[in-house]
Coordinates of C-alpha atoms and ligand atoms in Angstrom, one line a residue:
X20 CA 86.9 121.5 126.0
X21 CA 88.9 124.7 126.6
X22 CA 92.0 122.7 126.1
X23 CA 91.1 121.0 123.2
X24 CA 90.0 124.2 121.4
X25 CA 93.4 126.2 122.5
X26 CA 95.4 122.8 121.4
X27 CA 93.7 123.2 118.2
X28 CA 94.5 127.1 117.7
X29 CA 97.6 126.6 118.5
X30 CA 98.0 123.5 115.9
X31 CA 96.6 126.1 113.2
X32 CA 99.3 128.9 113.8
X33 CA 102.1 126.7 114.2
X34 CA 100.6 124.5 111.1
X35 CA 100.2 128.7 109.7
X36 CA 103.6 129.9 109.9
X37 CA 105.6 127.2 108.5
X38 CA 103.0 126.9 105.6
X39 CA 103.8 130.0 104.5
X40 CA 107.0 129.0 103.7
X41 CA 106.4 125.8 102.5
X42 CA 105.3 124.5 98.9
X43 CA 101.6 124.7 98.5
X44 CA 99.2 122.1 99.2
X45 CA 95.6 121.5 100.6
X46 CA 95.0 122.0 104.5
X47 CA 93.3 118.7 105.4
X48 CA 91.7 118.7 108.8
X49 CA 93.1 119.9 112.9
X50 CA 95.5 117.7 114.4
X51 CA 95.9 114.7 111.6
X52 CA 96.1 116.9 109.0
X53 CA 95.6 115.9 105.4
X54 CA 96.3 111.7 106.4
X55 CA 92.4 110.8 106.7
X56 CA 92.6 111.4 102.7
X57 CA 95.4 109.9 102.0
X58 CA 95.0 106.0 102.5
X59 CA 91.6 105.9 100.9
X60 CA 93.7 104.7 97.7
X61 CA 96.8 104.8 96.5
X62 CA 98.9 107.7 97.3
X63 CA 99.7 108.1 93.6
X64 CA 96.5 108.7 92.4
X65 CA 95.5 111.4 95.5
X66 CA 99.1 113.1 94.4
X67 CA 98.1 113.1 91.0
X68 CA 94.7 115.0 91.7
X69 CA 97.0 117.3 94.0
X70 CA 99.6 117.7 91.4
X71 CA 97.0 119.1 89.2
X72 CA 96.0 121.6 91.2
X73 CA 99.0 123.1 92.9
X74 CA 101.9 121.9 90.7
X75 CA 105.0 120.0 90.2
X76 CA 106.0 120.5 94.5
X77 CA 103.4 120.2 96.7
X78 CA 103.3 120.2 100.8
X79 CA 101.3 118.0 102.6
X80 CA 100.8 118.3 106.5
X81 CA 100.3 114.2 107.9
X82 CA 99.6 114.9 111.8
X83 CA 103.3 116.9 113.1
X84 CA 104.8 115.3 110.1
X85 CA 105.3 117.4 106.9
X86 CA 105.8 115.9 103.9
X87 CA 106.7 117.6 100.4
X88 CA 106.1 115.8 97.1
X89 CA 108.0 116.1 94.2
X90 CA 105.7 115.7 91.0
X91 CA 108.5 116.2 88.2
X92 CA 112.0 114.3 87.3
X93 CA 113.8 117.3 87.7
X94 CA 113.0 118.7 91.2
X95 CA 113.6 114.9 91.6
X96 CA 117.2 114.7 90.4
X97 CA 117.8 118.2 92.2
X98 CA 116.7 116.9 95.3
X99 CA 118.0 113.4 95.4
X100 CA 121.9 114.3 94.8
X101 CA 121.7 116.7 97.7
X102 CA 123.3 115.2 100.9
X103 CA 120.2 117.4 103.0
X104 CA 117.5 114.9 101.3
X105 CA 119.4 112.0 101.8
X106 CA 117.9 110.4 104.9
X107 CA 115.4 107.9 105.5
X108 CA 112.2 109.1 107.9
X109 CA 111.3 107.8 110.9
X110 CA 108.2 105.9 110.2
X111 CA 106.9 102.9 111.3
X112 CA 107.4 100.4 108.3
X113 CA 111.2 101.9 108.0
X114 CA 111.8 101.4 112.0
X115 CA 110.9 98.0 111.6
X116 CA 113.0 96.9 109.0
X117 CA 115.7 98.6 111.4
X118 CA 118.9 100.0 110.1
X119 CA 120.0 98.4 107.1
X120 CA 121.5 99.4 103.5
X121 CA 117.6 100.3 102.9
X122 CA 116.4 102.1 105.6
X123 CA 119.5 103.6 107.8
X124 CA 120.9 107.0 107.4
X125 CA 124.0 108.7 108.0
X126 CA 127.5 106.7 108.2
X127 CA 125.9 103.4 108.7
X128 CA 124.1 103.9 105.6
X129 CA 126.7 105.1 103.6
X130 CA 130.0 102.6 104.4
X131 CA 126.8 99.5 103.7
X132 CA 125.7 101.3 101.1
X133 CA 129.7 101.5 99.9
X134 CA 130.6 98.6 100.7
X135 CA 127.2 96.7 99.4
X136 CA 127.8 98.3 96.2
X137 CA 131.3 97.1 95.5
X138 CA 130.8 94.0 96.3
X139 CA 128.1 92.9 94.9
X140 CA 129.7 94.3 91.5
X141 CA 132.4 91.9 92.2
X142 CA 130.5 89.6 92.1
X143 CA 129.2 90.5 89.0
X144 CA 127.0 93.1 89.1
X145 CA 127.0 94.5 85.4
X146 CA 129.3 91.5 84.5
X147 CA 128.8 88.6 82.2
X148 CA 129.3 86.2 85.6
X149 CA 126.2 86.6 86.3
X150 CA 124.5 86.1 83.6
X151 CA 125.0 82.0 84.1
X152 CA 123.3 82.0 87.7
X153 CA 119.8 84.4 86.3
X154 CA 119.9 81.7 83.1
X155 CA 120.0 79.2 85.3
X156 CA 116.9 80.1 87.1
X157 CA 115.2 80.7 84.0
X158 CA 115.6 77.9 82.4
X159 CA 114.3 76.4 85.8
X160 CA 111.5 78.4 85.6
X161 CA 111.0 77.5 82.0
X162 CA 111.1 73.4 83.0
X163 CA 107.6 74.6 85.6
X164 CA 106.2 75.8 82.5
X165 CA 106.9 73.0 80.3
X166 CA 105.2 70.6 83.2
X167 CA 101.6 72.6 83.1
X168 CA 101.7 71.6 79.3
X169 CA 98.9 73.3 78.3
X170 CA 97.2 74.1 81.3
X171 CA 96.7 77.6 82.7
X172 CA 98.8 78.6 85.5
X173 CA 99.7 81.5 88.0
X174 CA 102.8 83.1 88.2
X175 CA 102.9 83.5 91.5
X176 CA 104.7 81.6 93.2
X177 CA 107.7 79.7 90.7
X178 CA 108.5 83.7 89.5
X179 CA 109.1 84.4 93.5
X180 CA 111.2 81.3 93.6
X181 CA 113.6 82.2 90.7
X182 CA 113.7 85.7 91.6
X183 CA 115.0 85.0 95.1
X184 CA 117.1 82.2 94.0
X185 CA 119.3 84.4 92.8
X186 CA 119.5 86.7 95.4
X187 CA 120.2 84.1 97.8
X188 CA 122.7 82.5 95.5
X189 CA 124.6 85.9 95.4
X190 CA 124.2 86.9 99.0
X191 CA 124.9 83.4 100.9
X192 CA 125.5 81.1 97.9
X193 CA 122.4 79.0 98.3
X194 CA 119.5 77.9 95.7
X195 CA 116.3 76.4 96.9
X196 CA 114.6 73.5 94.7
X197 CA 111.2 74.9 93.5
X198 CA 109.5 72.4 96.2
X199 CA 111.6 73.1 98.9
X200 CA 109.7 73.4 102.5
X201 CA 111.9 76.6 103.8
X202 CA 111.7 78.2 100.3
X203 CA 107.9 77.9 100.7
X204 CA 107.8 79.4 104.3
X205 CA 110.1 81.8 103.7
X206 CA 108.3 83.1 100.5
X207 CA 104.6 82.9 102.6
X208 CA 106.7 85.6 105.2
X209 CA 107.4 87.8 102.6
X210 CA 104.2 88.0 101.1
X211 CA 102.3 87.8 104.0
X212 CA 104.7 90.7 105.5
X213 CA 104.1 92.9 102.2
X214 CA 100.1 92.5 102.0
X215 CA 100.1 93.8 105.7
X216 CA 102.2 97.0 105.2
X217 CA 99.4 98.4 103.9
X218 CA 97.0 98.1 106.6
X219 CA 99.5 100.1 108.9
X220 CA 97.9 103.0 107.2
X221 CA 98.1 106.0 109.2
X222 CA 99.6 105.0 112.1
X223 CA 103.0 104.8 109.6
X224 CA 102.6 108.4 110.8
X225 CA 100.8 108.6 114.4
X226 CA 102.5 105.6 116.1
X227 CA 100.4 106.0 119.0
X228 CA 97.3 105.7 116.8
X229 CA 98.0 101.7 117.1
X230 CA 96.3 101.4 120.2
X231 CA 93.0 103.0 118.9
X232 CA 92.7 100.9 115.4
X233 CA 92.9 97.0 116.7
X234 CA 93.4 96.1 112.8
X235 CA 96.5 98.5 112.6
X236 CA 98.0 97.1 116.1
X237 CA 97.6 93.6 114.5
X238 CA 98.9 93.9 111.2
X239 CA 101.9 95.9 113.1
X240 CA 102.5 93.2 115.8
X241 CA 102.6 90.6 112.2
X242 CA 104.8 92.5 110.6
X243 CA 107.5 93.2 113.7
X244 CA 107.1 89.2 113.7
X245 CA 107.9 88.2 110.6
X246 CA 110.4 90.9 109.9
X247 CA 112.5 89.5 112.8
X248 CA 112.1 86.0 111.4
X249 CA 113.4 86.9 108.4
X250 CA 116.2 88.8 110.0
X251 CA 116.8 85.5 111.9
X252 CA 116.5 82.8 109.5
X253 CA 120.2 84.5 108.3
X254 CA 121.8 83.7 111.6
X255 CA 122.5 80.3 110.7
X256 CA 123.7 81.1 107.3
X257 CA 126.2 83.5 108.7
X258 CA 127.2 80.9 111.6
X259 CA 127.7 78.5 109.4
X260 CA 129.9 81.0 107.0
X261 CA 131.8 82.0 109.5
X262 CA 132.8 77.9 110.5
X263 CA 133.7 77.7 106.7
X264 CA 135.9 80.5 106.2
X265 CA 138.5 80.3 103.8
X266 CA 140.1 84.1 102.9
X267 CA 141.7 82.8 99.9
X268 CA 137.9 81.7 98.4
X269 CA 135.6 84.5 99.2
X270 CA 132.4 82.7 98.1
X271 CA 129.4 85.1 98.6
X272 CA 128.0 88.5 100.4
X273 CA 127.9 87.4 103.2
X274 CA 131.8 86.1 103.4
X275 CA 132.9 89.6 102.1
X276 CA 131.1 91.1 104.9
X277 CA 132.9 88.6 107.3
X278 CA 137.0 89.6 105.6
X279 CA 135.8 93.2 105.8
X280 CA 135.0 93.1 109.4
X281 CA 138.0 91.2 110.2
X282 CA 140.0 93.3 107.9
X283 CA 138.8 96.2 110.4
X284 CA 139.0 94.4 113.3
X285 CA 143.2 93.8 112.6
X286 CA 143.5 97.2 111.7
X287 CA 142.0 97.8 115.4
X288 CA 139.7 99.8 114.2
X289 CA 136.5 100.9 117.0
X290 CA 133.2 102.0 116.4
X291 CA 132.8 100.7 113.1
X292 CA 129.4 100.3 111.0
X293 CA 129.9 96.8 110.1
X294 CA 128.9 94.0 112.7
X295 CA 126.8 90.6 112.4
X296 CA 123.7 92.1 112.9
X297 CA 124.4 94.6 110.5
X298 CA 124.9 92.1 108.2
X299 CA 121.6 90.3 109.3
X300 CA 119.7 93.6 108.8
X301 CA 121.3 94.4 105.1
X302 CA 120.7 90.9 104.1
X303 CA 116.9 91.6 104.7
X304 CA 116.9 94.4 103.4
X305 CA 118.2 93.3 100.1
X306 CA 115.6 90.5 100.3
X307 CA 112.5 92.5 101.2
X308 CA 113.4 95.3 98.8
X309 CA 115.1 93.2 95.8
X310 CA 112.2 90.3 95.3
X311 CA 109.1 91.6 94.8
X312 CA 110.4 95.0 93.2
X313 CA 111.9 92.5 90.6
X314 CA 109.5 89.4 90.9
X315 CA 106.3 92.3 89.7
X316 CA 108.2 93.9 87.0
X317 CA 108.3 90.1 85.2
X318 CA 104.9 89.4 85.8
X319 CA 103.9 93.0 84.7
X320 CA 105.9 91.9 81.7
X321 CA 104.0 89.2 80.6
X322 CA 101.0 90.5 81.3
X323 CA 101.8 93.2 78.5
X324 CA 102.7 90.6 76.3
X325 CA 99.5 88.9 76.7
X326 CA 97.9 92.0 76.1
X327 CA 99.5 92.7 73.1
X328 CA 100.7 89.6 71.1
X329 CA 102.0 91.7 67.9
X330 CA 104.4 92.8 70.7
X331 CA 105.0 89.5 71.2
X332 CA 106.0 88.3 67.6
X333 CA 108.2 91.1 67.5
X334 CA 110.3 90.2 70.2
X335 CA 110.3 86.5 69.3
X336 CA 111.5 87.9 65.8
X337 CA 114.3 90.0 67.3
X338 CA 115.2 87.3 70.2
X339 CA 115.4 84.8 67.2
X340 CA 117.5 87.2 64.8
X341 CA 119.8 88.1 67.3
X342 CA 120.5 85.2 70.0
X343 CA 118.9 81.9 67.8
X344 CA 116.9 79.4 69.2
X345 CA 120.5 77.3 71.1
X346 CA 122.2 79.3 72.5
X347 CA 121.6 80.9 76.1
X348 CA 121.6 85.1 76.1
X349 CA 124.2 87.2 77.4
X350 CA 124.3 90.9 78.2
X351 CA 126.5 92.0 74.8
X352 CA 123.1 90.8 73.4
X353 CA 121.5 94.1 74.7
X354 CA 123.2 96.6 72.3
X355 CA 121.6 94.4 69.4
X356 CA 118.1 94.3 70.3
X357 CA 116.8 97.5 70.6
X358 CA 112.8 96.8 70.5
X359 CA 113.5 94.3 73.2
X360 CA 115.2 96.7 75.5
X361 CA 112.3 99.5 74.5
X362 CA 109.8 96.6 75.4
X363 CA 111.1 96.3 79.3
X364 CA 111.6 100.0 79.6
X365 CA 107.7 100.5 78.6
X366 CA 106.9 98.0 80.9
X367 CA 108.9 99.5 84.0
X368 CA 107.6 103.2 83.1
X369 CA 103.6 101.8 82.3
X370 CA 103.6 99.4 85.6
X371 CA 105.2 102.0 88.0
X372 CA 106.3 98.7 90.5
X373 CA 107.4 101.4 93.1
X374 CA 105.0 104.5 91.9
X375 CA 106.4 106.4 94.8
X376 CA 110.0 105.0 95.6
X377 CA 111.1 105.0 98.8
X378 CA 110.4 108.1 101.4
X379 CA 113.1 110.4 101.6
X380 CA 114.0 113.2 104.5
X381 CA 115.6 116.1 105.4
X382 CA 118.1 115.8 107.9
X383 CA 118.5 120.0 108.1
X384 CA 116.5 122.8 107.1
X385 CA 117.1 123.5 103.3
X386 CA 116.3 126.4 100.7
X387 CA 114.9 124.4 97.9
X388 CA 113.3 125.5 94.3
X389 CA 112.1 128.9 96.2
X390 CA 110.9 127.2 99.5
X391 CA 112.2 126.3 102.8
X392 CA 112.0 123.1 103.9
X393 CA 112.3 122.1 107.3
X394 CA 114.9 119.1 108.8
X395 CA 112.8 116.1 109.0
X396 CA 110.2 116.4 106.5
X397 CA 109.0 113.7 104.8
X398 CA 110.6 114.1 100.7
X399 CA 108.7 111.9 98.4
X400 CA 109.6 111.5 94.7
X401 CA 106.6 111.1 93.0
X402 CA 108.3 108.4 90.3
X403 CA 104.3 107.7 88.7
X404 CA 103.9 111.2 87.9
X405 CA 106.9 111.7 85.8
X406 CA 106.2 108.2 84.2
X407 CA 102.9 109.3 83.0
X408 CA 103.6 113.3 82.6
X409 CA 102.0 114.5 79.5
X410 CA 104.5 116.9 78.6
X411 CA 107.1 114.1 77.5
X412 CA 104.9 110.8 76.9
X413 CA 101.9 111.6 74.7
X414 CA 99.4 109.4 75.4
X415 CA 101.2 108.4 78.0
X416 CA 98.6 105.3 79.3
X417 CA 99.0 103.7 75.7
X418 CA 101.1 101.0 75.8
X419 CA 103.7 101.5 73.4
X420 CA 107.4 100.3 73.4
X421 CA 108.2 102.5 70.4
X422 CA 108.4 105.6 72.3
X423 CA 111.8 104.4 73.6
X424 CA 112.9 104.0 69.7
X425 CA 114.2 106.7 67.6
X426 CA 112.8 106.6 64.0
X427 CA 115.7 104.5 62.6
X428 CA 114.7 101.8 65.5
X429 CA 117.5 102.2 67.1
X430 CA 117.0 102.7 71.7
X431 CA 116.8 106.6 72.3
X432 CA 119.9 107.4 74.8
X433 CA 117.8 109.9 76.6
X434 CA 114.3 109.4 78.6
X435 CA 114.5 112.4 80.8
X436 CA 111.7 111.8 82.6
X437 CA 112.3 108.0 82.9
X438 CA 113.5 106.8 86.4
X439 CA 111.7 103.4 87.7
X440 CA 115.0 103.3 90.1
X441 CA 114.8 106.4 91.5
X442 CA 117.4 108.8 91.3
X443 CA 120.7 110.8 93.0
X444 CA 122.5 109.8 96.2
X445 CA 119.9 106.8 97.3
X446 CA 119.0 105.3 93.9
X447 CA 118.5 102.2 93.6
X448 CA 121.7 99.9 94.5
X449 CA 119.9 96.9 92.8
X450 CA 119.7 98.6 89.3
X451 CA 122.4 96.7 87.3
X452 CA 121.0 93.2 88.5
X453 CA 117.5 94.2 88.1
X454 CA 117.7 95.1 84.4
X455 CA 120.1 92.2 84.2
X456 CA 117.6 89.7 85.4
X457 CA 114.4 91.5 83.2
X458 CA 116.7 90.6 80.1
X459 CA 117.9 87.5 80.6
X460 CA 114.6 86.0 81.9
X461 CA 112.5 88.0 78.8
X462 CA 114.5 86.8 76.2
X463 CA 114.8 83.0 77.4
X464 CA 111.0 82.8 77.8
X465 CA 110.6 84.3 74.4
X466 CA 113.3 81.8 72.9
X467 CA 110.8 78.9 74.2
X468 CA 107.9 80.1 74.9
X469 CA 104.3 82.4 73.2
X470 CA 102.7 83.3 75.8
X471 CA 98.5 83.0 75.7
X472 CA 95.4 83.8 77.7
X473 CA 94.0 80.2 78.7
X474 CA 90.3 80.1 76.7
X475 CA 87.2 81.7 78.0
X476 CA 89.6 84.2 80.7
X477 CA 89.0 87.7 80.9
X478 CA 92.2 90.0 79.7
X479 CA 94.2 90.5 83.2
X480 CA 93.8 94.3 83.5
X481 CA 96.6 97.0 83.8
X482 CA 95.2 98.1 87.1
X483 CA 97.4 97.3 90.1
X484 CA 97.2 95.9 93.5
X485 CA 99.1 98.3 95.7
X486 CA 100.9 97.5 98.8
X487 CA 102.9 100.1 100.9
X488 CA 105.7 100.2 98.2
X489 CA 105.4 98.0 95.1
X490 CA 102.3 98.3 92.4
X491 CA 101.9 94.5 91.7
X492 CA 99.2 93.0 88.8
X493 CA 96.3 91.3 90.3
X494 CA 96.4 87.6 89.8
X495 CA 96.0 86.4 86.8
X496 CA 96.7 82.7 84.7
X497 CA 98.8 82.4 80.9
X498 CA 98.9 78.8 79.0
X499 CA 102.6 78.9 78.2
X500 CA 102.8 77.3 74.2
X501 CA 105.5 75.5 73.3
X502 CA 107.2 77.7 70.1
X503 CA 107.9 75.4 67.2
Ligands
LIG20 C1 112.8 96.1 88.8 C2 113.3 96.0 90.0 C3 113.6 97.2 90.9 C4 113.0 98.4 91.0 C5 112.0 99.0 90.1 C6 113.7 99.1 92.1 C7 113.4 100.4 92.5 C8 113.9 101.0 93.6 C9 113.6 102.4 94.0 C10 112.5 103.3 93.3 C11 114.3 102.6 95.1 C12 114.2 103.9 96.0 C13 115.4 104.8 95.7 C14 115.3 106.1 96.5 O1 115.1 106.0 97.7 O2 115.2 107.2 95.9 C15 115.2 101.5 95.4 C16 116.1 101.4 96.4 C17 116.9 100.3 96.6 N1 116.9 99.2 95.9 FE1 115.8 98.7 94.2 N2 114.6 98.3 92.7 C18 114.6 97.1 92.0 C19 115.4 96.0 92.3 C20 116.3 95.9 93.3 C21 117.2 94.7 93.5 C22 117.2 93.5 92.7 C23 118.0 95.1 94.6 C24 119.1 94.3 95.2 C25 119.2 93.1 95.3 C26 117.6 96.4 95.0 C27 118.2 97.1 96.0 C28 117.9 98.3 96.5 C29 118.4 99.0 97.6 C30 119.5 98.4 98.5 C31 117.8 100.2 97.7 C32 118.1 101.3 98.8 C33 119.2 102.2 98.3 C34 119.6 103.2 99.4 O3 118.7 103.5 100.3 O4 120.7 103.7 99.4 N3 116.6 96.9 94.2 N4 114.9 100.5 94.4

């Protein structure tokens, strides 16, 4: 007892002195801290509460974790493109997903990261080759709506398929028919691997508390699991690149990876960052970061749109001024279709897919907006708050495209406060294909399709289902029309 009371003195003073310091927050309770209040719903909405109260950075103590939350864009942006806040924490979701373009820190992270970035832009990141393999996985996402005819269906599933299609078509040059066996199991891992992240709970924090909650220990022991077959199932593809080499036809991702390592290798060049598993782990990475992330913000989308069908016609109108009823979409279409782009951009700030990105940390101690943050502390940006911050979105949980319009219609350059993809030295590396692929797929659904709420259904609400990172909509089934 003695020992428990001077452990819990000492806790206080230690907890005492670097409070003083720190941005302020609420105590929460010896030894854990403030985590018992923090996974009794969505972080976002216990940060907004906490916002209110003690202002745009806040402190939270989660066991002998800290972890500081920024509330506003700009403490954001300050933050972000500073090297001290560029590393990833040690917690348990990150550790299992190991060391990839996502999750690893220092020069790993950064020559992936590099690396990642310019290669996947020669392959046609921001470029018009791309825009044939996304229209190709729309318009076979558009023959699986044709099929139900008129009866009501889920988007589960077929938007999963097309999203990841092109990712794999990009990273190891593959597509998957929409009844394919491995496309099936491999989308049951994901899912199945996302739904469980969020029973880890606490002991993201408190490793050790695993052994006390048997529902934590399972769900971690499930996700290890499946994160490792997923890691796996891109041995074979990289075995079976490497039998197919050809430098003079560098296919994919994964046979960029392969010339750079060799590239390094006949430069005899030790110790590098780049190695198969590496590859393995930044392959799954992209996959279990890029597909749902993107997968959500389309269903999110058409879930607006059957929640407000004016919206709709206005679109179709646009779509059908601008691109016709024949010819596929490109990206030059963008600059011309202002309400369309305003549409998405509503959609992305309104559905908040990733309402608290991805956790930052420090990797030294840092003076920072009048405070001093310690090395390791946890650094979240709190991307819902600024999404729905009064001060530049009034009524900012009305649904309304047109805030992104200036008064002559055309797209307004600047949305300070708008930043689905995070921002600063880790923002999103997927940003170019992501709004690439919302575009094409929006505008070839709305070349074919009017989207309707089968008979008798309820209106799908706007409240999410939230899993460790990504807001998704709860399920919900749309009669795709024919248009005429
Ligand atoms: C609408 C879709 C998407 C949204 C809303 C989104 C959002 C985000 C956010 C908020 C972050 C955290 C940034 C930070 O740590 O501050 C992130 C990181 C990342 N995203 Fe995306 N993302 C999307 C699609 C994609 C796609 C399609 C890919 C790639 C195929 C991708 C690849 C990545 C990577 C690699 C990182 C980690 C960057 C790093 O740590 O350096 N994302 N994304």
């Amino acid at each position: 007892m003695t020992v428990l009371v001077a452990f819990i003195i000492q806790d206080f003073i230690t907890k005492f002195l670097r409070w003083r310091k720190m941005p302020p927050g609420p105590w929460g309770i010896p030894i854990l801290g403030y985590i018992p209040f923090l996974f009794k719903e969505p972080p976002y909405l216990v940060f907004e509460r906490l916002w209110e109260k003690h202002g745009d950075i806040i402190s939270v103590t989660l066991a002998s974790k800290e972890q500081v939350v920024l509330n506003n864009w700009e403490l954001i942006r300050d933050a972000f493109s500073r090297p001290e806040f560029t590393d990833r924490p040690d917690m348990v979701l990150i550790r299992l997903a190991s060391s990839g373009i996502v999750t690893g820190n220092g020069s790993l992270w950064q020559d992936n990261r590099r690396f990642t970035m310019r290669t996947l832009r020669d392959f046609g990141f921001g470029k018009t080759t791309l825009d044939g393999i996304i229209s190709n996985e729309a318009l076979a996402l558009c023959d699986v709506f044709k099929k139900k005819a008129k009866d009501p269906f889920g988007l589960h599933y077929s938007v999963n398929v097309a999203v990841l299609n092109v990712l794999w078509k990009m990273t190891a040059g593959e597509q998957y028919a929409y009844e394919d066996a491995r496309m099936a199991n491999f989308i049951e891992l994901l899912n199945l691997t996302l739904e469980d992240t969020q029973s880890l709970g606490l002991i993201q924090f408190v490793p050790i508390l695993k052994y006390l909650y048997p529902t934590a220990l399972q769900a971690y022991r499930r996700v290890k699991n499946r994160i490792e077959r997923i890691t796996d199932d891109f041995k074979g593809k990289i075995d079976e690149h490497k039998k197919n080499f050809d430098p003079d036809n560098i296919r994919d991702y994964i046979d960029a990876y392969l010339q750079e390592m060799k590239a390094q290798q006949n430069r005899g060049e030790e110790n590098t960052n780049f190695s198969d598993l590496q590859l393995r782990v930044n392959i799954q990475n992209l996959f279990l970061i890029g597909c749902e992330t993107t997968a959500n913000t389309i269903r999110w989308a058409i879930l607006f749109l059957l929640r407000n069908l004016k919206v709709q016609e206005w679109i179709q109108a646009e779509v059908d001024n601008v691109i016709g009823r024949e010819r596929l979409p490109s990206l030059a279409d963008r600059d011309r279709m202002p309400y369309t782009e305003a549409f998405i951009m509503e959609v992305q700030r309104h559905a908040n897919v990733a309402p608290m990105g991805l956790p930052h940390c420090t990797n030294q101690d840092v003076e920072f907006a009048g405070y001093t943050i310690p090395k390791g502390t946890i650094v979240m940006g709190n991307l819902w708050a600024c999404h729905f911050d009064p001060k530049y979105w009034p009524d900012p949980f009305k649904f309304d495209p047109t805030r992104f319009l200036e008064s002559d219609g055309t797209l307004k350059t600047k949305n300070s406060s708008f930043l689905p993809f995070s921002l600063g030295k880790r923002q999103c590396l997927g940003e170019a294909l992501a709004k690439m692929e919302l575009f094409i797929f929006l505008t070839i659904f709305m070349q074919r399709f009017s989207f309707r709420l089968p008979e008798g259904a309820t209106m799908p609400s706007t409240e999410p289902i939230f899993s460790a990172i990504v807001n998704r909509p709860k399920p919900f089934k749309i009669v795709a029309e024919i248009r005429t």
